C-alpha positions as a printed NumPy array, in Angstrom:
array([[176.443, -31.991, 333.702],
       [179.946, -33.349, 333.406],
       [181.081, -30.891, 336.1  ],
       [178.725, -32.442, 338.616],
       [180.587, -35.285, 340.385],
       [177.331, -37.12 , 341.098],
       [176.348, -37.427, 337.414],
       [178.242, -40.039, 335.433],
       [178.292, -39.942, 331.662],
       [176.785, -43.032, 330.174],
       [178.85 , -44.987, 327.662],
       [177.819, -44.714, 324.052],
       [176.469, -47.805, 322.352],
       [178.958, -49.371, 319.939],
       [178.174, -48.854, 316.294],
       [179.559, -49.641, 312.86 ],
       [182.293, -47.029, 313.158],
       [183.715, -48.934, 316.13 ],
       [183.618, -52.454, 314.688],
       [185.166, -53.62 , 311.456],
       [182.948, -55.57 , 309.08 ],
       [182.98 , -59.318, 309.574],
       [181.144, -62.09 , 307.793],
       [179.08 , -62.726, 310.936],
       [177.755, -59.156, 310.849],
       [176.939, -59.393, 307.157],
       [175.103, -62.711, 307.514],
       [173.06 , -61.346, 310.397],
       [172.045, -58.286, 308.39 ],
       [171.358, -60.431, 305.312],
       [169.147, -62.791, 307.318],
       [166.947, -59.912, 308.421],
       [166.937, -58.365, 304.944],
       [166.027, -61.62 , 303.219],
       [163.157, -62.04 , 305.674],
       [161.743, -58.719, 304.499],
       [162.349, -59.645, 300.842],
       [160.508, -62.944, 301.358],
       [157.564, -61.106, 302.891],
       [157.302, -58.679, 299.976],
       [157.811, -61.512, 297.471],
       [155.048, -63.503, 299.135],
       [152.7  , -60.57 , 298.624],
       [153.667, -60.505, 294.946],
       [153.019, -64.237, 294.642],
       [149.654, -63.801, 296.323],
       [148.825, -61.075, 293.803],
       [149.886, -63.37 , 290.947],
       [147.622, -66.136, 292.275],
       [144.713, -63.691, 292.393],
       [145.431, -62.81 , 288.76 ],
       [145.48 , -66.529, 287.922],
       [142.05 , -66.902, 289.506],
       [140.798, -63.869, 287.546],
       [141.287, -65.568, 284.191],
       [143.676, -66.174, 281.295],
       [143.956, -62.543, 280.244],
       [145.01 , -61.465, 283.733],
       [147.446, -64.387, 283.977],
       [148.968, -63.392, 280.628],
       [149.898, -60.056, 282.226],
       [151.674, -61.88 , 285.057],
       [153.621, -64.151, 282.72 ],
       [154.614, -61.181, 280.559],
       [155.882, -59.382, 283.644],
       [157.676, -62.472, 284.995],
       [159.449, -63.169, 281.709],
       [160.683, -59.6  , 281.297],
       [164.287, -58.807, 282.289],
       [163.094, -56.991, 285.437],
       [160.738, -59.867, 286.268],
       [163.589, -62.34 , 285.881],
       [165.742, -60.232, 288.196],
       [162.973, -60.086, 290.821],
       [162.342, -63.839, 290.618],
       [166.058, -64.607, 290.753],
       [166.538, -62.315, 293.754],
       [163.524, -63.794, 295.535],
       [164.755, -67.345, 294.956],
       [168.206, -66.42 , 296.301],
       [166.597, -64.795, 299.354],
       [164.611, -67.976, 299.944],
       [167.693, -70.201, 299.632],
       [169.796, -67.949, 301.862],
       [167.133, -67.56 , 304.533],
       [166.559, -71.324, 304.575],
       [170.243, -72.264, 304.849],
       [171.02 , -69.545, 307.369],
       [167.914, -70.497, 309.349],
       [169.165, -74.085, 309.559],
       [172.504, -72.709, 310.755],
       [170.68 , -70.784, 313.485],
       [168.736, -73.898, 314.508],
       [172.002, -75.823, 314.874],
       [173.423, -73.015, 316.972],
       [170.265, -73.02 , 319.121],
       [170.93 , -76.718, 319.685],
       [174.415, -75.832, 320.952],
       [176.592, -76.499, 317.904],
       [179.024, -74.206, 316.09 ],
       [179.842, -71.632, 318.761],
       [183.617, -71.641, 318.303],
       [184.732, -68.636, 316.299],
       [186.194, -70.762, 313.492],
       [182.996, -72.822, 313.189],
       [180.867, -69.684, 313.28 ],
       [182.847, -68.071, 310.466],
       [182.824, -71.29 , 308.426],
       [179.065, -71.716, 308.796],
       [178.538, -68.062, 307.847],
       [180.432, -68.536, 304.596],
       [178.584, -71.822, 304.028],
       [175.309, -69.915, 304.224],
       [176.468, -67.411, 301.618],
       [178.036, -69.812, 299.115],
       [175.497, -72.557, 299.747],
       [172.648, -70.186, 298.923],
       [174.354, -69.147, 295.695],
       [174.853, -72.802, 294.727],
       [171.24 , -73.735, 295.54 ],
       [169.933, -70.733, 293.587],
       [172.091, -71.585, 290.573],
       [170.916, -75.2  , 290.707],
       [167.258, -74.156, 290.901],
       [167.6  , -71.856, 287.905],
       [169.618, -74.327, 285.83 ],
       [166.966, -77.004, 286.381],
       [164.157, -74.514, 285.687],
       [165.794, -73.306, 282.466],
       [166.409, -76.867, 281.284],
       [162.768, -77.782, 281.952],
       [161.475, -74.835, 279.946],
       [164.068, -75.084, 277.179],
       [165.761, -71.834, 278.171],
       [169.221, -73.303, 278.789]])
């Protein structure tokens, strides 16, 4: 085909081997990933609520699972996903309103989403542990 002067080769789509990783790329990927995590976590919460409605024995299974090390990790990860998706979603709303399009502002707001979500998650868990006597 390349020998035919009438047929032009189409350019290849850029991919990760062409671009170097930047915080903007990571935050975009994380936003999509946390959306999926929130969906799956919402299904788990719905299942836990069904167990709560089924009675105390069923709910005891949920609390045993949630207080296990793996349960703690799942709950911690879900709460971070919620905090990140919320903060990054607000960042996207501000950009939709026309703010933060300069490269420096875009990079700063990307890092704010990452570190802000970590701070919010830590605050949530510190308060939760203090309420339950775990801290």
